[in-house]
mmCIF file of C-alpha atoms in Angstrom:
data_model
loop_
_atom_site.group_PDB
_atom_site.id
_atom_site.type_symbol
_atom_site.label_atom_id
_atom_site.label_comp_id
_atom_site.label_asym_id
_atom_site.label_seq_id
_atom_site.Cartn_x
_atom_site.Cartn_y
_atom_site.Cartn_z
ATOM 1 C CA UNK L 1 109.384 88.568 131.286
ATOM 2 C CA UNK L 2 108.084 86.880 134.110
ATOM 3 C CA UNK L 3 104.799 85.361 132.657
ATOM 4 C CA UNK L 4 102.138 87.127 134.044
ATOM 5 C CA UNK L 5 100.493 90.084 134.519
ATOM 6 C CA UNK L 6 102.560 93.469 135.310
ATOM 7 C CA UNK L 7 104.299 96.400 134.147
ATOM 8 C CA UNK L 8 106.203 96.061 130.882
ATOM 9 C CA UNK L 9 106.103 96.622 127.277
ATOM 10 C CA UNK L 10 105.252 93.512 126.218
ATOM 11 C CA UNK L 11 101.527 92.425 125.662
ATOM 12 C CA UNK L 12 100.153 89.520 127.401
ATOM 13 C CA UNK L 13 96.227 89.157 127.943
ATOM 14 C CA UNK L 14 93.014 91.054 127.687
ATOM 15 C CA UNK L 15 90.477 90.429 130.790
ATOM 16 C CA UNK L 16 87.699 91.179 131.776
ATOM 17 C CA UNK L 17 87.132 95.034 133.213
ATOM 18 C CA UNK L 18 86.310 95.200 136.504
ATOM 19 C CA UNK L 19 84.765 98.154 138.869
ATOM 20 C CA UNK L 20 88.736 99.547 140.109
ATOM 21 C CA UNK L 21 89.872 99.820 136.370
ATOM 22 C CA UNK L 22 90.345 103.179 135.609
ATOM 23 C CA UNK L 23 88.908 104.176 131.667
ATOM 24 C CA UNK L 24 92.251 105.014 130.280
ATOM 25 C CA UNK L 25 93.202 100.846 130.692
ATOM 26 C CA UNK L 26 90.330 99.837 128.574
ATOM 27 C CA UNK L 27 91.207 98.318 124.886
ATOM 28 C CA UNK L 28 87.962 99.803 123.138
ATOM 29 C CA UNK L 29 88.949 97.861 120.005
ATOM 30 C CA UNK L 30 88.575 94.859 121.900
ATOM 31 C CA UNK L 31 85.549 95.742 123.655
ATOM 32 C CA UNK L 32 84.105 96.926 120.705
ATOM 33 C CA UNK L 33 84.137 93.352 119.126
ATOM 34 C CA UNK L 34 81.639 91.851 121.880
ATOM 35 C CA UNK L 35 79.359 92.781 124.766
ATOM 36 C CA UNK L 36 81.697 92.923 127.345
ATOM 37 C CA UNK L 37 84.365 95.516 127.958
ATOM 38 C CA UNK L 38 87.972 94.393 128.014
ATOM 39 C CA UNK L 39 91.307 95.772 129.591
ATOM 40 C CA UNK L 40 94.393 95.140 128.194
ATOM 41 C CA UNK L 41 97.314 93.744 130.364
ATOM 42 C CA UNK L 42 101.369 93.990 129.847
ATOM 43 C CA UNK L 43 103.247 91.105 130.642
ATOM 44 C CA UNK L 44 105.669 91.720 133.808
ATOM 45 C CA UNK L 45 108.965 92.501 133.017
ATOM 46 C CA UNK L 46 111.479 92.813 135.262
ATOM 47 C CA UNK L 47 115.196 94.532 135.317
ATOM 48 C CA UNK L 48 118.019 92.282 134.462
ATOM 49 C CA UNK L 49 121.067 92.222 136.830
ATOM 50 C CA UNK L 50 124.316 92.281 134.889
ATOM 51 C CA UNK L 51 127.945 92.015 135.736
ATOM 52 C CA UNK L 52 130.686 93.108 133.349
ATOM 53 C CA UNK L 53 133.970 91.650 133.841
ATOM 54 C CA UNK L 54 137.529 92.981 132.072
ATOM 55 C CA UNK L 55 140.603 90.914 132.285
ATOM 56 C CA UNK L 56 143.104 92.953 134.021
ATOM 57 C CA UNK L 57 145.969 90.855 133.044
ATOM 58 C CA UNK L 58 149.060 91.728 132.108
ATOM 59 C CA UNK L 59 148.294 90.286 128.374
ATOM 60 C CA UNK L 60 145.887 92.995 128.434
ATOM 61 C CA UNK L 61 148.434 95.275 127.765
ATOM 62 C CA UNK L 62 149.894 94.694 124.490
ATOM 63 C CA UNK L 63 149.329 96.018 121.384
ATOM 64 C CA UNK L 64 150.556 95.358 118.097
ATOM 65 C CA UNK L 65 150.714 99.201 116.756
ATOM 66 C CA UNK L 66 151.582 102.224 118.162
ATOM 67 C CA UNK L 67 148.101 103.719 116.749
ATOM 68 C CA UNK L 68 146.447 101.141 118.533
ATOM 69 C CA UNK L 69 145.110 101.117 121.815
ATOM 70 C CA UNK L 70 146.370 98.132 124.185
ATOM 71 C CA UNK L 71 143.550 95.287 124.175
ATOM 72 C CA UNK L 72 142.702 96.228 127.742
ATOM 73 C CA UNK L 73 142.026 99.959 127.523
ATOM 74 C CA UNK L 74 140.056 98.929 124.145
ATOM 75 C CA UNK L 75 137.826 95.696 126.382
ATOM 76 C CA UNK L 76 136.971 98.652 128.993
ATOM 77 C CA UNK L 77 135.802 101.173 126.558
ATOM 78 C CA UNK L 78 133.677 98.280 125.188
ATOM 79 C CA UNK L 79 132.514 97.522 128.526
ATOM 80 C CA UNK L 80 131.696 101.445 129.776
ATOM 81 C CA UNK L 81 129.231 101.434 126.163
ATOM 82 C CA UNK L 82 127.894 98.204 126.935
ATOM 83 C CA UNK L 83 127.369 99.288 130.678
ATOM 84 C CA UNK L 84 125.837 102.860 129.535
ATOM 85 C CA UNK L 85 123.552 100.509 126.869
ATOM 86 C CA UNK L 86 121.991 98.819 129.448
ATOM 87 C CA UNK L 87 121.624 101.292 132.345
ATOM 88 C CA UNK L 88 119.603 103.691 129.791
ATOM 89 C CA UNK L 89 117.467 100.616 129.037
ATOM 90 C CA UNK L 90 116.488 100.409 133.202
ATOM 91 C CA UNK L 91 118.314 97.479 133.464
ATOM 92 C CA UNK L 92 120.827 97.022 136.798
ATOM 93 C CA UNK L 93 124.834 96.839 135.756
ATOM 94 C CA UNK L 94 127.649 95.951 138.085
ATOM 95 C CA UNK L 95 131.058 94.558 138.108
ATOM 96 C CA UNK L 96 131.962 90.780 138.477
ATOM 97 C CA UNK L 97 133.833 92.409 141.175
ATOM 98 C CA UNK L 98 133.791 93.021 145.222
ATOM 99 C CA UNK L 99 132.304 96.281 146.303
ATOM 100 C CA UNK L 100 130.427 96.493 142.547
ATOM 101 C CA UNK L 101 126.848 95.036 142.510
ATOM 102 C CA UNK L 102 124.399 95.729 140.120
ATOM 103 C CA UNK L 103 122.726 99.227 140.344
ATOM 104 C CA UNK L 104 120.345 101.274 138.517
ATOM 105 C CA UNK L 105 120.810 104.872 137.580
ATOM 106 C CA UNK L 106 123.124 107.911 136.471
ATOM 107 C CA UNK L 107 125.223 107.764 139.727
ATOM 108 C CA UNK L 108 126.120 103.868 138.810
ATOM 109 C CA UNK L 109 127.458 104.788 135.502
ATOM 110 C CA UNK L 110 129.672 106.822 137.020
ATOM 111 C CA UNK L 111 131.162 104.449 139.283
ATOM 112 C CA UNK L 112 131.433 102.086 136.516
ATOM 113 C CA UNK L 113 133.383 104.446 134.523
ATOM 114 C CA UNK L 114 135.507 105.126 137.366
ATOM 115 C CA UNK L 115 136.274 101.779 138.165
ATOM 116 C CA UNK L 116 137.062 100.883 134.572
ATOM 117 C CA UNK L 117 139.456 103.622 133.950
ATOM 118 C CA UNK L 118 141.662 103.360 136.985
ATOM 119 C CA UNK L 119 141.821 99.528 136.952
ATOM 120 C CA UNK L 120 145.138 97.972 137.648
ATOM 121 C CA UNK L 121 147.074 95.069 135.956
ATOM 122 C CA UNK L 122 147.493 91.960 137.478
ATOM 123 C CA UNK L 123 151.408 90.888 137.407
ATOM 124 C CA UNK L 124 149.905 87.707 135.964
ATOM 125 C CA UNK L 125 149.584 87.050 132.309
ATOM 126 C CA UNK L 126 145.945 86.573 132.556
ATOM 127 C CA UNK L 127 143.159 86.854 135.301
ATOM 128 C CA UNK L 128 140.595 84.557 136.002
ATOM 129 C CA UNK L 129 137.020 85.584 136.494
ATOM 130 C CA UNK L 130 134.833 84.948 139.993
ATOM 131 C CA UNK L 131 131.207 84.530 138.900
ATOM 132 C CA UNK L 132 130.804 83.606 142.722
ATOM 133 C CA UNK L 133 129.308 86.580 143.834
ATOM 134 C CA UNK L 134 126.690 86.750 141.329
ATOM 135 C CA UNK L 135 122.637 86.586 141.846
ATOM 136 C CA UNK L 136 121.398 83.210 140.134
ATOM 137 C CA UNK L 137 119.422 84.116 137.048
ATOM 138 C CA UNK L 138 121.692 87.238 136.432
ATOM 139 C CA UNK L 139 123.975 87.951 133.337
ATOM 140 C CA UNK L 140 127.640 88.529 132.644
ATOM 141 C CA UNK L 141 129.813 89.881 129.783
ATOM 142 C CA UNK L 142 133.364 88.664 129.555
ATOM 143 C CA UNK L 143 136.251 90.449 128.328
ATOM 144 C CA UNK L 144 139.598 89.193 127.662
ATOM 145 C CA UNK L 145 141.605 87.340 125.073
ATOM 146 C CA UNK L 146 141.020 84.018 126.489
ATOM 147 C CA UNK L 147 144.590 83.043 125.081
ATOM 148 C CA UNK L 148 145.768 81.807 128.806
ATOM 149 C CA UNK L 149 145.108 78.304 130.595
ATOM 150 C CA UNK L 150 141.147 77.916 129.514
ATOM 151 C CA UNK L 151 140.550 75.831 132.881
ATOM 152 C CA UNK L 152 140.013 78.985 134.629
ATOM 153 C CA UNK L 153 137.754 79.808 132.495
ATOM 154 C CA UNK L 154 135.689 76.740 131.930
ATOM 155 C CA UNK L 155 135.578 76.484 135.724
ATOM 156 C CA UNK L 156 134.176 80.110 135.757
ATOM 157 C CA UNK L 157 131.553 78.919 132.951
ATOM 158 C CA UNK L 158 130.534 75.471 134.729
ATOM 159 C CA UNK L 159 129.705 77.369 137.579
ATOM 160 C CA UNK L 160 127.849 79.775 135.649
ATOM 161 C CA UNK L 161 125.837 77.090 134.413
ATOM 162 C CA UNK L 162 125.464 75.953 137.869
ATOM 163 C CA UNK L 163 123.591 78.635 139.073
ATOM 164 C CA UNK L 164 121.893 79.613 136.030
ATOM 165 C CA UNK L 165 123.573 82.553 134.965
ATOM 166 C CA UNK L 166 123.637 83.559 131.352
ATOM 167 C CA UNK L 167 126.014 85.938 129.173
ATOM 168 C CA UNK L 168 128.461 86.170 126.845
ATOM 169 C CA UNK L 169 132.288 86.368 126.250
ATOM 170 C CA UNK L 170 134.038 88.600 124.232
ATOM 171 C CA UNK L 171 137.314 87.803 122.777
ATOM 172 C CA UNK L 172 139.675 90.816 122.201
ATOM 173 C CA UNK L 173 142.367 90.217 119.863
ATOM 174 C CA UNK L 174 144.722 92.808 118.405
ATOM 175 C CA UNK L 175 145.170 92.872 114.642
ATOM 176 C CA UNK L 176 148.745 91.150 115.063
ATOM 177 C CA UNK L 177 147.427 88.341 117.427
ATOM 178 C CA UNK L 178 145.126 87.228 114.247
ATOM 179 C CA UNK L 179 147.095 87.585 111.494
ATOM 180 C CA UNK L 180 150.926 86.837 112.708
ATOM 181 C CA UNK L 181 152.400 89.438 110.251
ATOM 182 C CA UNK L 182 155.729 88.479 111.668
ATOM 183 C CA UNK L 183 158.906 87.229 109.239
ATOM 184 C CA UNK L 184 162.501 86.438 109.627
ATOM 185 C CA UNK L 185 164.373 86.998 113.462
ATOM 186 C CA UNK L 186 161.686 87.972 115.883
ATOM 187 C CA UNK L 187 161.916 87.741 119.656
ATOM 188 C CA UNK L 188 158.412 87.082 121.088
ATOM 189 C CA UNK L 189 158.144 88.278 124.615
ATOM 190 C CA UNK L 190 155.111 88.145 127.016
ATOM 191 C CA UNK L 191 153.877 90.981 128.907
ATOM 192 C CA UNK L 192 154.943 90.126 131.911
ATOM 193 C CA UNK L 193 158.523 89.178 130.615
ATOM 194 C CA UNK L 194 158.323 85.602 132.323
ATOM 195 C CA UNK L 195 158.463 84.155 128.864
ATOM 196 C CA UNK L 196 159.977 85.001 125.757
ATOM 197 C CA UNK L 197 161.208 82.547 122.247
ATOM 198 C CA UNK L 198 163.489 83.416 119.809
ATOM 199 C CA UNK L 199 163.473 82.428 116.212
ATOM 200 C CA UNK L 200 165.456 82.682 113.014
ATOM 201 C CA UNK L 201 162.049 82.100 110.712
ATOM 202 C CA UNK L 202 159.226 83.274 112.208
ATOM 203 C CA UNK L 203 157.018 82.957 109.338
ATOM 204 C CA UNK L 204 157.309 79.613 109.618
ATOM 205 C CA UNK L 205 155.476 79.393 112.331
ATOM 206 C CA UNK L 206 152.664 81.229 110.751
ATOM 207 C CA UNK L 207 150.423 78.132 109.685
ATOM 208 C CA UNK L 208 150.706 75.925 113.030
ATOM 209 C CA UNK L 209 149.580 79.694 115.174
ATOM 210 C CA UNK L 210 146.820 80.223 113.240
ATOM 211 C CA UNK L 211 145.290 76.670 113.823
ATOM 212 C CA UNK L 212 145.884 76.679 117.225
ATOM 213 C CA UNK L 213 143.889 80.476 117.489
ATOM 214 C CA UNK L 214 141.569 78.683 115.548
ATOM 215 C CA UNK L 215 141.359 75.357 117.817
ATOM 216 C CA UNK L 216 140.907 78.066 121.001
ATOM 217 C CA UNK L 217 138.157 80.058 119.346
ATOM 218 C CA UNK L 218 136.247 76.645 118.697
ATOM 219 C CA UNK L 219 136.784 75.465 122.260
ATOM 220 C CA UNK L 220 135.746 79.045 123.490
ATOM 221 C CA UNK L 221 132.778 78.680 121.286
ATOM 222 C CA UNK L 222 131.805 75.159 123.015
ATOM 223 C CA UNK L 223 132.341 76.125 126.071
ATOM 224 C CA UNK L 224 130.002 79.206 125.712
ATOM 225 C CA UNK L 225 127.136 77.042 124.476
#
């Protein structure tokens, strides 16, 4: 809403009708409380710009269970029903991305989809988001796991903040990554096979992993406020 008179849904004021007003804008309910005849007015509301961003890192591309999907294909199908959401509700949806801005209409969605099902991984762990490019006052969705460095993503955020953008992040975890259903010899290797740990108990390790996902959740939830 931008707090005055204009075309929305929303109601904002009756005035007073003039000569130009056609009959159809007339609130006879209104009018019919006084001597004066009264139009009814719609607040002005205009279309939100919003820029969806997927992590294309190569953490991205595990999954715990072969009848899973891999966190990344899961963040993008999010992210195409999100982006479909919004279009359908006339507001504009891009990509935190070069060459993606946000658009209106049918032929957007389809770029969208397109972008979001060929996307490549990074040979990085984890990518880092550029809010740059985006329109103060706009939105953007996050998707990743947010289990790398969090500088890059604070950084991301305090800029955010900076120019007044607003959104939300969502964290995609797979079913493994939250419970640590892992016992006995395990070798833990990342996706990018840069860095892997060996150990002869791994359910040992089961209490200090889960407080540290817990510590990044609540410093993910800080940093979002």
């Amino acid at each position: 809403g931008r707090r005055r008179a204009g075309t929305g849904a929303e109601f904002w004021q009756f005035r007073p009708a003039a000569a130009h007003d056609p009959l159809t804008r007339i609130d006879w309910r209104r009018s019919g409380r006084s001597d004066e005849v009264f139009v009814r007015e719609t607040e002005w509301q205009a279309a939100r710009a919003v820029a969806l961003w997927v992590d294309g890192g190569a953490a991205m591309a595990f999954s715990g269970g072969k009848d899973r999907p891999a966190k990344g294909a899961r963040a993008a199908l999010l992210a195409m029903a999100l982006g479909l959401v919004l279009l359908r509700g006339g507001e504009r949806v891009g990509l935190a991305q070069a060459g993606y801005p946000p658009r209106a209409g049918r032929a957007q969605a389809e770029r969208l989809a397109l972008a979001l099902s060929t996307a490549t991984t990074t040979p990085q762990e984890h990518a880092a988001p550029d809010l740059g490019g985006l329109s103060p006052g706009s939105h953007a969705v996050l998707f990743s796991d947010f289990l790398g460095d969090p500088a890059p993503i604070e950084a991301a955020l305090n800029l955010a903040a900076s120019r007044n953008l607003r959104g939300l992040l969502v964290q995609m975890l797979d079913p493994a990554e939250e419970g640590f259903p892992f016992d006995g010899r395990t070798r833990f290797e990342s996706m990018s096979g840069h860095l892997s740990f060996e150990t002869l108990r791994a359910g040992d390790l089961r209490g200090a992993y889960l407080a540290r996902l817990a510590a990044r959740k609540d410093l993910l939830s800080r940093l979002a406020r």
